[in-house]
Tab-separated table of C-alpha atoms in Angstrom:
chain	number	residue	atom	x	y	z
A	1488	GLU	CA	1.079	-9.557	18.467
A	1489	GLU	CA	3.839	-8.433	16.083
A	1490	LEU	CA	4.336	-4.763	15.860
A	1491	ARG	CA	3.538	-4.168	12.104
A	1492	PHE	CA	3.245	-0.944	10.377
A	1493	ARG	CA	2.054	-0.379	6.775
A	1494	SER	CA	1.376	2.968	5.005
A	1495	ALA	CA	-1.023	4.267	2.492
A	1496	HIS	CA	0.318	3.917	-1.029
A	1497	TYR	CA	1.167	6.951	-2.921
A	1498	PRO	CA	1.826	5.981	-6.633
A	1499	PRO	CA	5.273	7.164	-7.793
A	1500	THR	CA	5.609	9.213	-10.873
A	1501	MET	CA	8.522	9.537	-13.372
A	1502	SER	CA	9.542	12.700	-11.577
A	1503	ASP	CA	10.053	10.577	-8.536
A	1504	PHE	CA	12.569	8.315	-10.343
A	1505	HIS	CA	14.476	11.414	-11.734
A	1506	ASN	CA	14.304	13.429	-8.540
A	1507	ILE	CA	16.062	10.587	-6.760
A	1508	LEU	CA	18.643	9.818	-9.390
A	1509	GLN	CA	18.686	13.098	-11.295
A	1510	ASP	CA	21.975	12.920	-13.365
A	1511	THR	CA	23.412	9.965	-11.653
A	1512	GLN	CA	25.709	7.993	-14.023
A	1513	LEU	CA	24.322	4.566	-14.356
A	1514	ILE	CA	26.794	1.929	-15.091
A	1515	ARG	CA	26.429	-1.257	-17.393
A	1516	GLY	CA	26.486	-4.821	-16.286
A	1517	GLY	CA	29.268	-7.093	-17.341
A	1518	SER	CA	27.218	-9.389	-19.587
A	1519	ALA	CA	25.942	-6.777	-21.821
A	1520	ALA	CA	25.053	-7.927	-25.517
A	1521	ASP	CA	27.771	-7.571	-28.109
A	1522	GLY	CA	27.770	-4.073	-29.442
A	1523	ALA	CA	26.173	-2.403	-26.334
A	1524	SER	CA	28.147	0.506	-25.030
A	1525	SER	CA	29.923	0.040	-21.814
A	1526	GLU	CA	29.946	3.832	-21.273
A	1527	PRO	CA	27.859	5.279	-18.071
A	1528	VAL	CA	24.373	6.531	-18.962
A	1529	LYS	CA	22.760	9.474	-17.285
A	1530	ALA	CA	19.486	8.512	-15.516
A	1531	SER	CA	17.951	11.567	-17.060
A	1532	SER	CA	18.468	10.155	-20.612
A	1533	LEU	CA	15.988	7.340	-19.807
A	1534	ALA	CA	12.950	9.775	-19.902
A	1535	GLY	CA	10.398	8.510	-22.213
A	1536	LYS	CA	11.438	4.736	-22.054
A	1537	VAL	CA	9.507	1.970	-20.485
A	1538	LEU	CA	11.616	1.040	-17.551
A	1539	MET	CA	12.115	-2.089	-15.510
A	1540	LEU	CA	13.456	-1.405	-11.907
A	1541	TYR	CA	15.024	-4.602	-10.717
A	1542	PHE	CA	15.465	-4.791	-6.809
A	1543	SER	CA	17.736	-7.728	-6.100
A	1544	ALA	CA	20.779	-8.926	-4.193
A	1545	HIS	CA	23.475	-11.554	-4.665
A	1546	TRP	CA	22.880	-13.119	-1.224
A	1547	CYS	CA	19.293	-13.827	-2.025
A	1548	PRO	CA	18.770	-17.296	-3.558
A	1549	PRO	CA	15.413	-16.568	-5.155
A	1550	CYS	CA	16.978	-13.543	-6.699
A	1551	ARG	CA	19.881	-15.569	-8.050
A	1552	ARG	CA	17.495	-18.022	-9.513
A	1553	PHE	CA	15.374	-15.263	-11.153
A	1554	THR	CA	18.118	-13.121	-12.553
A	1555	PRO	CA	19.040	-15.564	-15.504
A	1556	LEU	CA	15.451	-15.736	-16.469
A	1557	LEU	CA	15.050	-11.883	-16.556
A	1558	SER	CA	18.323	-11.502	-18.336
A	1559	LYS	CA	17.118	-13.858	-21.147
A	1560	LEU	CA	13.915	-11.941	-21.317
A	1561	TYR	CA	15.612	-8.480	-21.404
A	1562	ASN	CA	17.856	-9.564	-24.228
A	1563	LYS	CA	15.007	-10.961	-26.163
A	1564	LEU	CA	12.903	-7.705	-25.661
A	1565	LYS	CA	15.888	-5.599	-26.701
A	1566	SER	CA	16.522	-7.641	-29.809
A	1567	ASP	CA	12.921	-7.706	-30.957
A	1568	GLY	CA	12.887	-3.933	-30.784
A	1569	LYS	CA	9.127	-3.645	-30.069
A	1570	HIS	CA	9.637	-1.644	-27.044
A	1571	ASP	CA	11.992	1.322	-26.210
A	1572	LEU	CA	12.888	-0.088	-22.844
A	1573	GLU	CA	15.593	-0.331	-20.279
A	1574	CYS	CA	16.193	-2.131	-17.036
A	1575	VAL	CA	17.861	-0.604	-14.016
A	1576	PHE	CA	19.344	-2.805	-11.240
A	1577	VAL	CA	18.871	-1.415	-7.848
A	1578	SER	CA	21.083	-3.380	-5.406
A	1579	LEU	CA	20.304	-4.519	-1.897
A	1580	ASP	CA	23.578	-6.277	-1.487
A	1581	ASN	CA	25.576	-6.125	1.763
A	1582	ASP	CA	28.858	-4.886	0.319
A	1583	GLU	CA	30.451	-3.716	-2.921
A	1584	LYS	CA	32.260	-6.858	-3.730
A	1585	GLN	CA	28.937	-8.757	-3.807
A	1586	PHE	CA	27.465	-5.997	-5.914
A	1587	ASP	CA	30.316	-6.094	-8.471
A	1588	GLU	CA	30.089	-9.990	-8.718
A	1589	TYR	CA	26.403	-9.879	-9.211
A	1590	LEU	CA	26.451	-6.937	-11.657
A	1591	SER	CA	28.903	-8.960	-13.865
A	1592	GLU	CA	26.181	-11.347	-14.522
A	1593	MET	CA	23.722	-8.782	-15.777
A	1594	PRO	CA	23.234	-7.116	-19.264
A	1595	TRP	CA	21.431	-3.993	-18.041
A	1596	LEU	CA	22.189	-0.691	-16.135
A	1597	ALA	CA	22.632	-0.225	-12.510
A	1598	VAL	CA	22.671	2.388	-9.890
A	1599	PRO	CA	26.227	2.440	-8.487
A	1600	TYR	CA	26.698	0.818	-5.044
A	1601	SER	CA	28.191	4.157	-3.787
A	1602	LYS	CA	24.696	5.791	-4.239
A	1603	ASN	CA	23.357	4.440	-0.876
A	1604	ASP	CA	20.791	7.171	-0.289
A	1605	GLU	CA	19.554	6.814	-3.835
A	1606	ARG	CA	19.169	3.106	-3.678
A	1607	ARG	CA	17.438	3.256	-0.362
A	1608	ASP	CA	15.042	5.997	-1.595
A	1609	LEU	CA	14.100	4.000	-4.717
A	1610	ALA	CA	13.452	0.850	-2.673
A	1611	MET	CA	11.160	2.797	-0.224
A	1612	LYS	CA	9.457	4.683	-3.111
A	1613	TYR	CA	8.765	1.439	-5.219
A	1614	GLY	CA	7.779	-0.883	-2.441
A	1615	ALA	CA	10.710	-3.195	-2.409
A	1616	ARG	CA	9.729	-4.971	0.813
A	1617	GLY	CA	10.769	-8.410	-0.437
A	1618	ILE	CA	13.134	-9.423	-3.249
A	1619	PRO	CA	13.388	-10.174	-6.065
A	1620	HIS	CA	11.014	-7.288	-6.806
A	1621	LEU	CA	10.415	-5.957	-10.520
A	1622	VAL	CA	8.546	-2.830	-11.083
A	1623	VAL	CA	7.650	-1.688	-14.703
A	1624	LEU	CA	7.177	2.010	-15.418
A	1625	ASP	CA	5.425	3.364	-18.346
A	1626	ALA	CA	7.066	6.081	-20.679
A	1627	ASP	CA	5.253	8.688	-18.564
A	1628	GLY	CA	6.516	7.297	-15.402
A	1629	SER	CA	3.430	5.733	-13.987
A	1630	ILE	CA	3.487	2.322	-12.648
A	1631	ILE	CA	2.277	-0.360	-15.035
A	1632	THR	CA	2.916	-3.156	-12.609
A	1633	SER	CA	4.697	-3.963	-9.247
A	1634	GLU	CA	4.218	-7.525	-9.950
A	1635	GLY	CA	6.877	-7.848	-12.620
A	1636	THR	CA	8.555	-10.819	-11.092
A	1637	GLU	CA	5.502	-12.948	-11.239
A	1638	SER	CA	4.762	-11.739	-14.677
A	1639	ALA	CA	8.053	-12.436	-16.041
A	1640	GLN	CA	7.909	-15.952	-14.618
A	1641	LEU	CA	4.592	-16.575	-16.330
A	1642	ASP	CA	5.602	-14.942	-19.544
A	1643	GLU	CA	9.206	-15.898	-20.225
A	1644	ASN	CA	9.124	-14.902	-23.849
A	1645	GLY	CA	7.730	-11.464	-23.039
A	1646	ASP	CA	4.575	-11.955	-25.268
A	1647	GLU	CA	2.482	-9.843	-22.960
A	1648	PHE	CA	5.034	-7.280	-22.005
A	1649	PRO	CA	4.894	-4.745	-20.397
A	1650	TRP	CA	2.160	-6.713	-18.459
A	1651	ARG	CA	-0.416	-4.041	-18.177
A	1652	PRO	CA	-3.047	-5.306	-15.722
A	1653	PRO	CA	-6.665	-5.739	-16.798
A	1654	SER	CA	-9.220	-3.055	-16.117
A	1655	PHE	CA	-11.745	-3.472	-13.388
A	1656	ALA	CA	-14.393	-3.862	-16.163
A	1657	ASP	CA	-12.361	-6.818	-17.555
A	1658	ILE	CA	-12.002	-8.471	-14.026
A	1659	TRP	CA	-15.381	-8.046	-12.704
A	1660	PRO	CA	-17.853	-10.887	-13.619
A	1661	ASP	CA	-21.273	-10.319	-15.003
A	1662	SER	CA	-22.924	-11.356	-11.739
A	1663	PHE	CA	-22.486	-12.198	-8.134
A	1664	LEU	CA	-24.335	-13.919	-5.490
A	1665	SER	CA	-26.816	-12.770	-2.848
A	1666	VAL	CA	-29.969	-13.960	-1.003
A	1667	ASP	CA	-33.506	-12.883	-1.196
A	1668	GLU	CA	-35.882	-11.961	1.637
A	1669	GLY	CA	-36.792	-15.701	1.887
A	1670	GLY	CA	-33.175	-16.766	2.263
A	1671	ASN	CA	-32.970	-18.202	-1.213
A	1672	GLU	CA	-29.750	-17.758	-3.145
A	1673	ILE	CA	-30.015	-15.525	-6.152
A	1674	ARG	CA	-27.738	-13.963	-8.833
A	1675	VAL	CA	-27.582	-10.282	-9.067
A	1676	SER	CA	-26.453	-8.622	-12.395
A	1677	SER	CA	-23.535	-6.407	-12.101
A	1678	GLU	CA	-25.293	-3.916	-14.275
A	1679	ASP	CA	-27.613	-3.258	-11.086
A	1680	ILE	CA	-24.571	-1.813	-9.191
A	1681	LYS	CA	-22.676	-0.029	-11.904
A	1682	ASP	CA	-24.006	3.418	-10.470
A	1683	LYS	CA	-23.265	2.504	-6.848
A	1684	HIS	CA	-20.198	2.657	-4.686
A	1685	LEU	CA	-18.669	-0.812	-4.285
A	1686	MET	CA	-17.087	-2.211	-1.213
A	1687	LEU	CA	-14.811	-5.293	-1.596
A	1688	TYR	CA	-14.246	-7.450	1.569
A	1689	PHE	CA	-11.251	-9.780	1.123
A	1690	SER	CA	-11.386	-12.382	3.851
A	1691	ALA	CA	-11.481	-16.163	4.645
A	1692	HIS	CA	-13.069	-18.501	7.113
A	1693	TRP	CA	-9.661	-19.906	8.238
A	1694	CYS	CA	-8.353	-16.399	9.287
A	1695	PRO	CA	-9.023	-15.655	13.124
A	1696	PRO	CA	-8.880	-11.948	12.485
A	1697	CYS	CA	-11.391	-12.252	9.793
A	1698	ARG	CA	-13.654	-14.176	11.768
A	1699	ARG	CA	-13.587	-11.517	14.522
A	1700	PHE	CA	-14.326	-8.654	12.124
A	1701	THR	CA	-16.943	-10.172	9.997
A	1702	PRO	CA	-19.837	-10.008	12.618
A	1703	LYS	CA	-19.036	-6.288	13.011
A	1704	LEU	CA	-19.096	-5.787	9.214
A	1705	SER	CA	-22.329	-7.727	8.902
A	1706	ALA	CA	-23.936	-5.575	11.588
A	1707	ALA	CA	-22.635	-2.411	9.943
A	1708	TYR	CA	-23.792	-3.442	6.615
A	1709	THR	CA	-27.271	-3.957	7.771
A	1710	GLU	CA	-27.316	-0.603	9.583
A	1711	MET	CA	-25.910	1.246	6.668
A	1712	LYS	CA	-28.401	-0.209	4.382
A	1713	LYS	CA	-31.089	1.465	6.433
A	1714	SER	CA	-29.426	4.929	6.102
A	1715	ASP	CA	-30.103	7.623	3.563
A	1716	TYR	CA	-27.261	6.476	1.477
A	1717	GLY	CA	-28.156	2.829	1.762
A	1718	LYS	CA	-29.084	2.460	-1.901
A	1719	ASP	CA	-25.874	4.190	-3.046
A	1720	PHE	CA	-23.511	1.251	-2.193
A	1721	GLU	CA	-22.973	-2.516	-2.298
A	1722	LEU	CA	-20.647	-4.738	-0.399
A	1723	VAL	CA	-19.279	-7.937	-1.995
A	1724	PHE	CA	-17.212	-10.582	-0.073
A	1725	VAL	CA	-14.232	-11.796	-2.174
A	1726	SER	CA	-13.257	-15.254	-0.711
A	1727	SER	CA	-9.667	-16.434	0.187
A	1728	ASP	CA	-11.096	-19.683	1.407
A	1729	ARG	CA	-9.311	-22.928	0.574
A	1730	ASP	CA	-12.430	-24.779	-0.561
A	1731	VAL	CA	-15.979	-24.314	-1.398
A	1732	SER	CA	-17.345	-25.955	1.773
A	1733	GLN	CA	-15.350	-23.250	3.915
A	1734	TYR	CA	-16.622	-20.502	1.790
A	1735	GLU	CA	-20.295	-21.633	1.936
A	1736	GLU	CA	-20.038	-22.003	5.689
A	1737	TYR	CA	-18.515	-18.539	6.120
A	1738	ARG	CA	-21.097	-16.913	3.809
A	1739	ARG	CA	-23.901	-18.069	6.131
A	1740	GLU	CA	-22.444	-15.803	8.701
A	1741	MET	CA	-22.744	-12.757	6.450
A	1742	THR	CA	-25.505	-10.248	5.670
A	1743	PHE	CA	-24.017	-9.169	2.329
A	1744	PRO	CA	-23.512	-10.528	-1.112
A	1745	ALA	CA	-20.458	-12.395	-2.344
A	1746	LEU	CA	-18.369	-13.180	-5.399
A	1747	ASP	CA	-19.053	-16.693	-6.670
A	1748	PHE	CA	-16.271	-19.119	-5.224
A	1749	ALA	CA	-15.977	-20.344	-8.789
A	1750	ASP	CA	-14.652	-17.026	-10.000
A	1751	ARG	CA	-11.156	-17.817	-8.871
A	1752	LYS	CA	-9.496	-15.821	-11.724
A	1753	ALA	CA	-11.399	-12.649	-10.756
A	1754	LYS	CA	-10.547	-13.137	-7.162
A	1755	ALA	CA	-6.822	-13.408	-7.906
A	1756	ALA	CA	-6.839	-10.442	-10.316
A	1757	LEU	CA	-8.613	-8.277	-7.596
A	1758	SER	CA	-6.156	-9.321	-5.103
A	1759	ARG	CA	-3.317	-8.240	-7.372
A	1760	ARG	CA	-5.018	-5.025	-8.519
A	1761	TYR	CA	-5.695	-3.842	-4.948
A	1762	GLU	CA	-2.416	-5.212	-3.389
A	1763	VAL	CA	-4.049	-7.525	-0.910
A	1764	ARG	CA	-1.135	-8.850	1.118
A	1765	GLY	CA	-3.067	-9.544	4.226
A	1766	ILE	CA	-6.662	-10.270	5.434
A	1767	PRO	CA	-9.178	-8.966	6.441
A	1768	LYS	CA	-9.026	-6.112	4.026
A	1769	LEU	CA	-11.997	-3.824	3.208
A	1770	ILE	CA	-11.899	-1.266	0.440
A	1771	ILE	CA	-14.368	1.053	-1.324
A	1772	LEU	CA	-14.551	1.964	-5.015
A	1773	GLY	CA	-16.543	4.741	-6.668
A	1774	PRO	CA	-19.335	4.092	-9.164
A	1775	ALA	CA	-18.337	2.680	-12.572
A	1776	ASP	CA	-17.273	5.119	-15.276
A	1777	LYS	CA	-19.998	5.271	-17.903
A	1778	LYS	CA	-17.616	4.815	-20.690
A	1779	THR	CA	-14.884	2.620	-19.464
A	1780	GLY	CA	-16.353	0.678	-16.542
A	1781	GLU	CA	-13.501	1.657	-14.368
A	1782	ARG	CA	-13.908	2.312	-10.749
A	1783	THR	CA	-11.745	4.858	-8.650
A	1784	LEU	CA	-10.247	3.489	-5.408
A	1785	ILE	CA	-11.553	5.861	-2.762
A	1786	ASN	CA	-10.041	4.259	0.410
A	1787	ASP	CA	-8.111	0.987	0.677
A	1788	ASN	CA	-8.686	0.599	4.469
A	1789	LEU	CA	-12.269	0.791	5.767
A	1790	ARG	CA	-11.706	-1.321	8.758
A	1791	GLY	CA	-11.363	1.764	10.993
A	1792	PRO	CA	-14.777	3.343	10.437
A	1793	ILE	CA	-16.461	-0.113	10.750
A	1794	GLU	CA	-14.732	-0.924	14.063
A	1795	SER	CA	-15.645	2.514	15.409
A	1796	GLY	CA	-19.247	2.359	14.308
A	1797	GLU	CA	-18.922	5.835	12.779
A	1798	TYR	CA	-20.527	5.486	9.337
A	1799	GLY	CA	-21.621	9.117	8.792
A	1800	ASP	CA	-18.558	9.940	6.474
A	1801	PHE	CA	-19.754	7.858	3.650
A	1802	PRO	CA	-18.151	7.066	1.244
A	1803	PHE	CA	-15.326	7.358	3.647
A	1804	PRO	CA	-12.612	9.374	1.661
A	1805	LYS	CA	-9.037	8.714	2.559
A	1806	ARG	CA	-7.743	11.277	5.147
A	1807	ASN	CA	-4.238	11.916	6.344
A	1808	TYR	CA	-5.370	12.380	10.086
A	1809	GLY	CA	-7.460	10.365	12.530
A	1810	ASP	CA	-7.369	7.936	15.442
A	1811	LEU	CA	-4.168	5.817	15.557
A	1812	ASP	CA	-5.993	2.576	16.326
A	1813	ARG	CA	-8.793	3.252	13.871
A	1814	ASP	CA	-6.901	4.664	10.924
A	1815	GLY	CA	-3.194	4.207	11.495
A	1816	GLY	CA	-2.548	0.634	11.957
A	1817	GLU	CA	-1.817	-0.109	8.330
A	1818	ASN	CA	-0.479	3.439	7.464
A	1819	ILE	CA	2.676	4.262	9.639
A	1820	ASN	CA	5.248	1.809	8.376
A	1821	GLU	CA	6.224	3.761	5.277
A	1822	THR	CA	5.049	7.234	5.969
A	1823	LYS	CA	6.232	9.807	8.375
A	1824	CYS	CA	3.662	10.553	10.928
A	1825	LEU	CA	2.844	12.951	13.813
A	1826	ILE	CA	1.329	11.064	16.845
A	1827	VAL	CA	-0.181	12.871	19.880
A	1828	PHE	CA	-0.705	10.787	22.823
A	1829	HIS	CA	-3.019	11.830	25.613
A	1830	GLU	CA	-4.470	8.637	27.218
A	1831	ASN	CA	-5.127	10.180	30.638
A	1832	GLY	CA	-6.808	13.427	29.352
A	1833	ASP	CA	-10.414	14.083	30.100
A	1834	ASP	CA	-13.053	14.544	27.449
A	1835	ASP	CA	-12.363	18.186	26.973
A	1836	GLU	CA	-8.636	17.741	26.848
A	1837	GLN	CA	-8.824	14.938	24.276
A	1838	GLU	CA	-11.131	16.988	22.188
A	1839	GLU	CA	-8.468	19.646	22.103
A	1840	VAL	CA	-5.955	17.032	20.956
A	1841	ARG	CA	-8.279	16.013	18.041
A	1842	ASN	CA	-8.723	19.639	16.943
A	1843	ALA	CA	-5.095	20.414	17.220
A	1844	VAL	CA	-3.944	17.413	15.202
A	1845	THR	CA	-6.781	18.039	12.579
A	1846	GLY	CA	-5.746	21.506	12.369
A	1847	ALA	CA	-2.033	20.704	11.966
A	1848	ALA	CA	-2.785	18.445	9.209
A	1849	GLU	CA	-4.759	21.065	7.411
A	1850	SER	CA	-2.207	23.816	7.984
A	1851	LEU	CA	0.668	21.629	6.624
A	1852	LYS	CA	-1.038	20.032	3.690
A	1853	ASP	CA	0.685	22.091	0.984
A	1854	ASP	CA	4.074	22.466	2.950
A	1855	LYS	CA	6.327	20.185	1.017
A	1856	ASP	CA	9.374	21.194	3.006
A	1857	ALA	CA	7.703	19.929	6.215
A	1858	VAL	CA	5.669	16.973	4.889
A	1859	GLY	CA	7.615	15.831	1.807
A	1860	ASP	CA	5.807	13.219	-0.345
A	1861	GLY	CA	3.141	12.773	2.212
A	1862	MET	CA	2.606	12.532	5.950
A	1863	ASN	CA	-0.128	11.437	8.257
A	1864	PHE	CA	-1.376	12.892	11.583
A	1865	TYR	CA	-2.918	10.843	14.428
A	1866	TRP	CA	-4.012	10.959	17.927
A	1867	SER	CA	-3.811	8.179	20.448
A	1868	LEU	CA	-6.192	8.547	23.330
A	1869	ASN	CA	-6.737	5.099	24.878
A	1870	THR	CA	-4.374	2.357	26.145
A	1871	GLY	CA	-4.343	-1.172	24.989
A	1872	GLY	CA	-3.961	-0.491	21.309
A	1873	ILE	CA	-1.379	0.379	18.650
A	1874	GLY	CA	-0.336	3.358	20.747
A	1875	ASP	CA	1.075	1.125	23.443
A	1876	ARG	CA	3.234	-0.824	21.062
A	1877	VAL	CA	4.477	2.517	19.414
A	1878	ARG	CA	5.370	3.814	22.874
A	1879	ASP	CA	7.193	0.649	23.800
A	1880	ALA	CA	9.159	0.794	20.670
A	1881	MET	CA	10.235	4.401	21.410
A	1882	LYS	CA	10.859	3.502	25.197
A	1883	LEU	CA	8.158	6.105	26.075
A	1884	SER	CA	5.789	3.481	27.768
A	1885	GLN	CA	5.145	5.700	30.855
A	1886	VAL	CA	1.819	7.474	30.417
A	1887	GLY	CA	1.848	10.894	32.033
A	1888	ASP	CA	-0.888	13.593	32.672
A	1889	ASN	CA	0.160	15.879	29.680
A	1890	ALA	CA	-0.254	15.391	26.039
A	1891	LEU	CA	2.971	13.965	24.393
A	1892	ALA	CA	3.702	14.634	20.639
A	1893	VAL	CA	6.254	12.476	18.564
A	1894	LEU	CA	7.193	12.505	15.109
A	1895	LEU	CA	7.722	9.057	13.874
A	1896	ASP	CA	9.668	8.475	10.594
A	1897	ILE	CA	10.141	4.684	10.184
A	1898	PRO	CA	10.936	5.118	6.412
A	1899	ASP	CA	13.990	7.116	7.622
A	1900	GLY	CA	15.681	4.072	9.146
A	1901	GLY	CA	13.326	4.184	12.261
A	1902	GLY	CA	14.025	7.706	13.384
A	1903	PHE	CA	11.823	9.499	15.653
A	1904	TYR	CA	11.524	13.065	17.433
A	1905	VAL	CA	9.930	13.914	20.744
A	1906	MET	CA	8.212	17.370	21.346
A	1907	LYS	CA	10.405	19.371	23.728
A	1908	GLU	CA	9.379	19.453	27.316
A	1909	GLY	CA	7.211	22.378	28.278
A	1910	ALA	CA	5.575	22.639	24.796
A	1911	ASP	CA	1.827	22.235	24.563
A	1912	ALA	CA	0.842	19.469	22.355
A	1913	THR	CA	-2.853	20.484	22.462
A	1914	GLU	CA	-2.109	23.638	20.359
A	1915	LYS	CA	-2.197	23.455	16.756
A	1916	GLU	CA	0.408	26.156	16.087
A	1917	GLN	CA	2.916	24.349	18.412
A	1918	LEU	CA	2.427	21.013	16.611
A	1919	VAL	CA	3.013	22.744	13.159
A	1920	ASP	CA	6.233	24.268	14.637
A	1921	PHE	CA	7.301	20.738	15.962
A	1922	VAL	CA	6.768	19.240	12.523
A	1923	ARG	CA	8.802	21.944	10.825
A	1924	ASN	CA	11.485	21.898	13.515
A	1925	PRO	CA	11.503	18.600	15.232
A	1926	GLY	CA	14.788	18.898	16.976
A	1927	GLU	CA	17.151	15.965	17.942
A	1928	ARG	CA	16.683	12.703	16.082
A	1929	LYS	CA	16.357	9.530	18.192
A	1930	GLN	CA	16.368	5.954	17.012
A	1931	LEU	CA	13.933	3.101	17.543
């Protein structure tokens, strides 16, 4: 199984853009429109504008195909004058010669190639996991869309720019499918669940991990519906099946309702809105706002609680600490994290680890110097899971009798730190000190 890490998403703000670039002098591309100044522009002067951040590289064929389309769109939007906008190229080229050649084809601004740290930090902050990647920021710095590449291809004239995504109320259909006590299919009005929490299950019959998880989720749904909060939520299947026959066969294995397979536009819009890049994915939203119908995303990864059978923390708010296997599998690729291993500990020792890690997370939550924009804290107390793969990646595969603490910082080029020998990883204060003063950096 591939060693795959993915982190919780913390939406960037305009201050992130400026904190990274500050007064960096942005340079103008070689194909700027007639009359456009060739003088460098301070990044700070772009405050208040709608910004397109274009992550791309000359070596990337899809990028070279997309850049002329984006150039045409950019020039049209600038000449129309309907939007106070600018585009900034953030290069992922392999050398400065490629960068210079590529920039000569562009009409917009660019972060200089020499600003390596800034380019890397922007790519990490704005999720440039694949290119071409176009992010549109509003005048206040909030992200309008991270799907600008697709939007530009579908809207070459920019008629819908800046491609504000539809609200949840605009996406969600008027009804969905369920079955009554007699097993007959019925339609449920969406009005009936507007005051309830809503779980969305993105899954498909053709997906083996989905097929393994669905029986657990069905059993969990049945049990949760019997609880005190059973009337406070609903769970709806959002299908990625390839045809209606697969969808109908899969539904027969489920104890919960489903979005109608015919609602393909709603399914696609929900997948984009909640960044569904892999399945199975289970999320939970809050009740609908009485005025707007909007629903707040509470947690974008509920598989952990379902897998563990621990349902008492409803509505499962997002936390920055927990079990590595249950909570960390999709959360450690882009966020620094502390992991304490103690696979050979007895029950009391493992409970000490849980308490120490939870306490460290609480103690450091407001310490920006230590945790930066965000950090997660995990314990790994069993073999055979993600912990084994993390250990192997750090060449720490031998499991000892004492707790072992590491600080894993994949976003920082795969760096990690190991708590010094003799320190006690079951003590909160020593974990806090380790996070603040991690010592020698090692490399994955």
